[in-house]
Short mmCIF file of C-alpha atoms in Angstrom, two decimals:
data_model
loop_
_atom_site.label_atom_id
_atom_site.label_comp_id
_atom_site.label_asym_id
_atom_site.label_seq_id
_atom_site.Cartn_x
_atom_site.Cartn_y
_atom_site.Cartn_z
CA MET A 258 6.62 2.98 -23.07
CA ILE A 259 5.00 6.35 -23.75
CA SER A 260 7.45 8.88 -25.09
CA ILE A 261 7.91 12.01 -22.99
CA SER A 262 8.53 15.24 -24.81
CA ASN A 263 11.62 17.29 -24.07
CA SER A 264 9.38 20.21 -23.12
CA MET A 265 7.76 18.10 -20.38
CA GLU A 266 11.13 16.95 -19.10
CA ARG A 267 12.36 20.51 -18.82
CA GLN A 268 9.41 21.93 -16.89
CA LYS A 269 8.77 21.69 -13.20
CA THR A 270 7.45 18.21 -12.37
CA TYR A 271 6.45 16.24 -9.29
CA TRP A 272 8.46 13.00 -9.26
CA PHE A 273 6.95 9.94 -7.58
CA VAL A 274 9.94 7.64 -7.31
CA PHE A 275 9.73 4.14 -5.86
CA ILE A 276 12.64 2.03 -4.71
CA GLY A 277 11.15 -1.38 -4.18
CA ASN A 278 7.96 -0.73 -2.22
CA ALA A 279 9.24 2.51 -0.68
CA LEU A 280 8.51 6.04 -1.84
CA LEU A 281 11.40 8.48 -2.22
CA LEU A 282 10.65 11.76 -0.42
CA GLN A 283 12.52 14.99 0.04
CA HIS A 284 13.09 15.90 3.68
CA ASP A 285 13.50 19.58 4.50
CA GLU A 286 13.88 20.16 8.25
CA GLU A 287 10.69 18.55 9.64
CA ARG A 288 8.70 18.47 6.40
CA TYR A 289 8.47 15.64 3.89
CA HIS A 290 7.31 16.27 0.35
CA VAL A 291 7.36 14.75 -3.12
CA PRO A 292 10.38 16.05 -5.07
CA CYS A 293 9.46 18.80 -7.52
CA SER A 294 12.04 19.89 -10.08
CA ALA A 295 12.75 20.13 -13.78
CA GLU A 296 14.94 17.03 -13.69
CA PRO A 297 14.33 13.70 -11.88
CA PRO A 298 15.70 13.67 -8.31
CA VAL A 299 17.58 10.48 -9.15
CA PRO A 300 19.12 10.11 -12.62
CA ILE A 301 17.41 7.49 -14.75
CA LYS A 302 18.25 5.75 -17.98
CA GLU A 303 16.49 6.64 -21.19
CA TRP A 304 14.89 3.19 -21.24
CA THR A 305 13.60 3.32 -17.65
CA PRO A 306 9.79 2.96 -17.80
CA ARG A 307 8.04 6.12 -16.71
CA GLN A 308 4.40 6.58 -15.85
CA GLU A 309 2.55 9.79 -16.59
CA LEU A 310 0.11 10.77 -13.84
CA PRO A 311 -2.67 13.36 -13.43
CA MET A 312 -1.50 16.87 -12.61
CA ILE A 313 -1.48 18.36 -9.13
CA GLU A 314 -1.96 22.12 -8.78
CA GLY A 315 -1.41 22.44 -12.54
CA ILE A 316 2.02 20.79 -12.29
CA PRO A 317 2.79 17.61 -14.28
CA CYS A 318 3.45 14.42 -12.32
CA MET A 319 5.59 11.47 -13.32
CA ALA A 320 6.46 8.16 -11.66
CA TYR A 321 9.24 5.65 -12.11
CA SER A 322 10.84 2.88 -10.08
CA LEU A 323 14.40 1.87 -9.27
CA ASN A 324 15.81 -1.45 -8.16
CA THR A 325 18.41 0.03 -5.81
CA PRO A 326 18.74 3.33 -3.93
CA PRO A 327 21.04 6.00 -5.35
CA ASN A 328 24.53 6.50 -3.96
CA ASP A 329 23.78 10.11 -3.04
CA MET A 330 20.69 10.34 -0.82
CA LYS A 331 21.38 13.84 0.47
CA GLY A 332 18.08 15.43 1.38
CA LEU A 333 16.17 12.32 0.32
CA GLU A 334 14.63 9.52 2.37
CA THR A 335 12.65 6.39 1.55
CA MET A 336 9.37 5.74 3.31
CA GLY A 337 6.78 2.99 3.01
CA LEU A 338 3.68 4.02 1.10
CA ARG A 339 1.44 3.36 4.12
CA GLU A 340 3.66 5.44 6.37
CA SER A 341 3.65 8.31 3.86
CA TRP A 342 -0.04 8.84 4.70
CA ASN A 343 1.13 10.47 7.93
CA VAL A 344 3.36 13.06 6.26
CA LEU A 345 1.90 13.82 2.82
CA PRO A 346 -1.17 15.92 1.95
CA PRO A 347 -4.08 13.65 0.92
CA ALA A 348 -3.85 14.51 -2.79
CA PHE A 349 -0.18 13.51 -2.88
CA TYR A 350 -0.69 10.31 -0.88
CA HIS A 351 -3.55 9.20 -3.14
CA LEU A 352 -1.56 9.96 -6.27
CA ALA A 353 1.41 8.06 -4.84
CA GLY A 354 -0.92 5.09 -4.40
CA LYS A 355 -2.09 5.37 -8.00
CA ALA A 356 1.52 5.61 -9.16
CA SER A 357 2.43 2.50 -7.19
CA GLU A 358 -0.44 0.55 -8.73
CA LEU A 359 0.39 1.62 -12.28
CA LEU A 360 4.07 0.80 -11.90
CA TYR A 361 3.12 -2.61 -10.49
CA TRP A 362 0.75 -3.18 -13.43
CA ASP A 363 3.39 -2.12 -15.94
CA SER A 364 6.04 -4.46 -14.52
CA ASN A 365 3.62 -7.40 -14.57
CA THR A 366 2.26 -6.92 -18.10
CA ARG A 367 5.41 -6.76 -20.19
CA TYR A 368 4.40 -9.85 -22.15
CA CYS A 369 1.05 -11.02 -23.44
CA GLY A 370 -0.77 -13.58 -21.32
CA VAL A 371 -2.29 -15.13 -24.47
CA CYS A 372 0.62 -15.56 -26.89
CA GLY A 373 3.66 -14.34 -24.96
CA GLY A 374 4.39 -11.46 -27.33
CA PRO A 375 5.79 -8.13 -26.11
CA MET A 376 3.19 -5.61 -24.92
CA LYS A 377 3.26 -2.02 -26.19
CA ARG A 378 1.83 0.93 -24.27
CA THR A 379 -1.02 2.58 -26.16
CA THR A 380 -2.24 5.05 -23.53
CA THR A 381 -1.21 5.86 -19.95
CA ILE A 382 -3.47 3.03 -18.75
CA SER A 383 -3.60 0.51 -21.59
CA LYS A 384 -1.33 -1.86 -23.53
CA GLN A 385 -1.69 -3.97 -26.65
CA CYS A 386 0.15 -7.10 -27.67
CA THR A 387 2.41 -6.49 -30.67
CA HIS A 388 1.69 -10.01 -31.96
CA CYS A 389 -1.96 -10.93 -31.39
CA GLY A 390 -3.47 -7.54 -30.53
CA LYS A 391 -4.68 -8.50 -27.05
CA GLU A 392 -5.46 -5.36 -25.01
CA VAL A 393 -5.01 -5.03 -21.25
CA TRP A 394 -5.77 -2.38 -18.64
CA PRO A 395 -4.90 -2.11 -14.94
CA GLN A 396 -7.16 -4.34 -12.86
CA VAL A 397 -8.35 -3.71 -9.33
CA SER A 398 -9.10 -6.46 -6.80
CA PRO A 399 -12.23 -5.60 -4.78
CA ALA A 400 -12.48 -6.67 -1.15
CA ILE A 401 -15.21 -6.15 1.45
CA ILE A 402 -14.85 -5.17 5.07
CA VAL A 403 -17.76 -5.27 7.49
CA ARG A 404 -18.64 -3.97 10.94
CA ILE A 405 -21.08 -6.38 12.63
CA ARG A 406 -23.21 -5.11 15.51
CA ARG A 407 -24.79 -7.22 18.22
CA ASP A 408 -26.87 -5.32 20.78
CA ASP A 409 -24.53 -2.39 21.48
CA LYS A 410 -21.24 -4.16 20.74
CA ILE A 411 -19.28 -4.76 17.55
CA LEU A 412 -17.26 -7.75 16.45
CA LEU A 413 -13.50 -7.26 16.24
CA VAL A 414 -11.03 -9.88 15.07
CA HIS A 415 -7.27 -10.38 15.06
CA ALA A 416 -6.02 -11.67 11.72
CA LYS A 417 -2.82 -13.67 11.68
CA ASN A 418 -1.33 -11.36 9.04
CA PHE A 419 -1.71 -8.23 11.17
CA ARG A 420 1.63 -6.55 11.75
CA ARG A 421 0.74 -5.64 15.34
CA LYS A 422 0.10 -8.59 17.65
CA GLU A 423 -2.45 -6.80 19.86
CA MET A 424 -4.39 -5.05 17.09
CA PHE A 425 -7.97 -5.97 16.30
CA GLY A 426 -9.85 -5.11 13.12
CA LEU A 427 -12.92 -6.16 11.16
CA VAL A 428 -13.89 -9.17 9.10
CA ALA A 429 -12.69 -8.66 5.52
CA GLY A 430 -12.09 -10.67 2.38
CA PHE A 431 -11.81 -10.62 -1.39
CA VAL A 432 -14.81 -10.73 -3.68
CA GLU A 433 -15.01 -13.95 -5.68
CA THR A 434 -16.06 -14.36 -9.29
CA GLY A 435 -19.81 -14.51 -9.75
CA GLU A 436 -20.90 -13.01 -6.43
CA THR A 437 -22.31 -9.64 -5.45
CA LEU A 438 -20.69 -7.49 -2.79
CA GLU A 439 -23.49 -8.40 -0.38
CA ASP A 440 -23.04 -12.10 -1.12
CA CYS A 441 -19.34 -11.69 -0.39
CA VAL A 442 -20.08 -10.04 2.96
CA LYS A 443 -22.35 -12.92 4.00
CA ARG A 444 -19.90 -15.57 2.81
CA GLU A 445 -16.83 -14.06 4.44
CA VAL A 446 -18.63 -13.62 7.78
CA LYS A 447 -19.89 -17.19 7.69
CA GLU A 448 -16.50 -18.60 6.67
CA GLU A 449 -14.35 -16.56 9.04
CA VAL A 450 -16.45 -16.38 12.21
CA GLY A 451 -19.45 -18.72 11.67
CA LEU A 452 -22.16 -16.07 12.06
CA THR A 453 -25.34 -15.24 10.17
CA ILE A 454 -25.99 -11.54 9.56
CA THR A 455 -28.66 -9.27 8.14
CA ASN A 456 -29.32 -5.61 7.29
CA ILE A 457 -26.17 -5.25 5.18
CA GLN A 458 -25.66 -1.56 4.41
CA TYR A 459 -23.05 0.18 2.29
CA PHE A 460 -20.74 2.46 4.30
CA GLY A 461 -18.04 3.71 1.96
CA SER A 462 -14.99 2.68 -0.04
CA GLN A 463 -11.26 3.27 -0.09
CA ALA A 464 -8.54 2.77 -2.65
CA TRP A 465 -6.09 0.25 -1.22
CA PRO A 466 -2.92 0.20 -3.36
CA TYR A 467 -1.27 -2.76 -1.60
CA PRO A 468 -0.78 -3.57 -4.38
CA CYS A 469 -4.01 -3.08 -6.41
CA GLY A 470 -7.13 -3.20 -4.29
CA ILE A 471 -10.24 -1.33 -3.35
CA MET A 472 -11.92 -1.84 0.03
CA ILE A 473 -15.71 -1.60 0.13
CA GLY A 474 -17.04 -1.06 3.63
CA PHE A 475 -20.36 -2.31 5.01
CA THR A 476 -22.26 -2.46 8.27
CA ALA A 477 -24.46 -5.39 9.29
CA ASP A 478 -26.44 -6.75 12.23
CA TYR A 479 -25.93 -10.07 13.99
CA VAL A 480 -28.70 -12.68 13.60
CA SER A 481 -27.42 -15.96 14.98
CA GLY A 482 -24.50 -18.27 15.57
CA GLU A 483 -21.57 -18.69 17.94
CA LEU A 484 -18.08 -17.48 17.13
CA HIS A 485 -16.17 -20.20 15.30
CA LEU A 486 -12.94 -18.87 13.84
CA GLN A 487 -11.36 -19.82 10.55
CA GLU A 488 -8.03 -20.85 12.03
CA GLU A 489 -6.07 -20.33 8.82
CA GLU A 490 -6.79 -16.59 8.96
CA LEU A 491 -7.93 -15.54 12.45
CA SER A 492 -6.47 -16.13 15.89
CA ARG A 493 -8.87 -14.16 18.13
CA ALA A 494 -12.27 -12.49 18.03
CA GLY A 495 -14.69 -10.90 20.46
CA TRP A 496 -17.52 -8.45 21.00
CA PHE A 497 -16.40 -5.00 22.21
CA ASP A 498 -18.26 -1.91 23.36
CA ARG A 499 -17.17 1.72 23.12
CA GLU A 500 -15.62 1.80 26.57
CA HIS A 501 -13.50 -1.32 26.14
CA MET A 502 -11.79 -1.02 22.78
CA PRO A 503 -8.55 -2.95 22.10
CA GLN A 504 -5.84 -1.60 19.82
CA ILE A 505 -7.49 -0.74 16.50
CA PRO A 506 -6.16 0.08 13.01
CA ASP A 507 -4.59 3.41 12.09
CA LYS A 508 -6.77 6.30 10.98
CA MET A 509 -5.73 5.89 7.35
CA SER A 510 -7.86 2.75 6.95
CA ILE A 511 -11.54 2.32 6.27
CA ALA A 512 -11.55 -0.24 9.10
CA ARG A 513 -10.74 2.60 11.48
CA GLN A 514 -13.39 4.80 9.87
CA LEU A 515 -15.99 2.10 10.47
CA ILE A 516 -14.91 1.64 14.09
CA ASP A 517 -14.73 5.38 14.79
CA ASN A 518 -18.19 5.76 13.27
CA TYR A 519 -19.49 3.25 15.83
CA ILE A 520 -17.61 4.87 18.73
CA LYS A 521 -19.21 8.22 17.88
CA GLY A 522 -22.62 6.59 18.14
CA ASN A 523 -23.44 6.44 14.44
CA THR A 524 -25.01 3.41 12.85
CA SER A 525 -24.60 3.67 9.09
CA SER A 526 -22.61 5.61 6.52
CA LYS A 527 -19.66 7.93 6.98
CA GLU A 528 -20.40 11.40 8.28
CA THR A 529 -18.06 12.94 5.72
CA SER A 530 -16.22 11.59 2.73
CA THR A 531 -12.46 11.14 3.04
#
């Protein structure tokens, strides 16, 4: 664990505290915000792992996690990281996502995967085995998501792991070893819905800290094939036009950005970066 100087502990700091998968936020009247104080909002032990983060507005930021909520939650509330998108400024939400990923990485790399020796932190984002010298860094799992257009409709699917039963989204999947992003788009579309596509174009990307992903968005055009769903992952699919949209993902997601881009009549990349 990186040592934290007493001077840093005494100065005003933003504290990104996680209890399980939930973020601890201060609630003042109708406003939620990340706690900012000289001392942690919840007392922690000296040996509790802490993660140094980039500054916001010139103020240091630290993260740590707890197994159980504190006894005194006065003025504090827990909120899921996804839900915090609705109440936090973008810079704070994105840094909370980074904090969540780094804490997840830290908890899963305490011992060397080669020899089993204890890992020692060398920088804020690297560790080295104290026995064999193996070095590790946080890893990100890339996944693609694609909007497929046929005539003037787009393909929307309902995945079995969607939290909302009536919500439809886009074909998506993880990139496999040895394939390009475009190869992954073609493979996932073929596997999940049985279609052949062309004109694959990059749209944009989004950090997806659930727990350690990045979503890379594409658009594509239908070529051939009839819808044949991969039953292990999808339950429904269909072609929808702008006037007959089902429930679609929340605005925080790149899936929604891709769908909104189509609804507005655009055909390729995002109008503005988010």
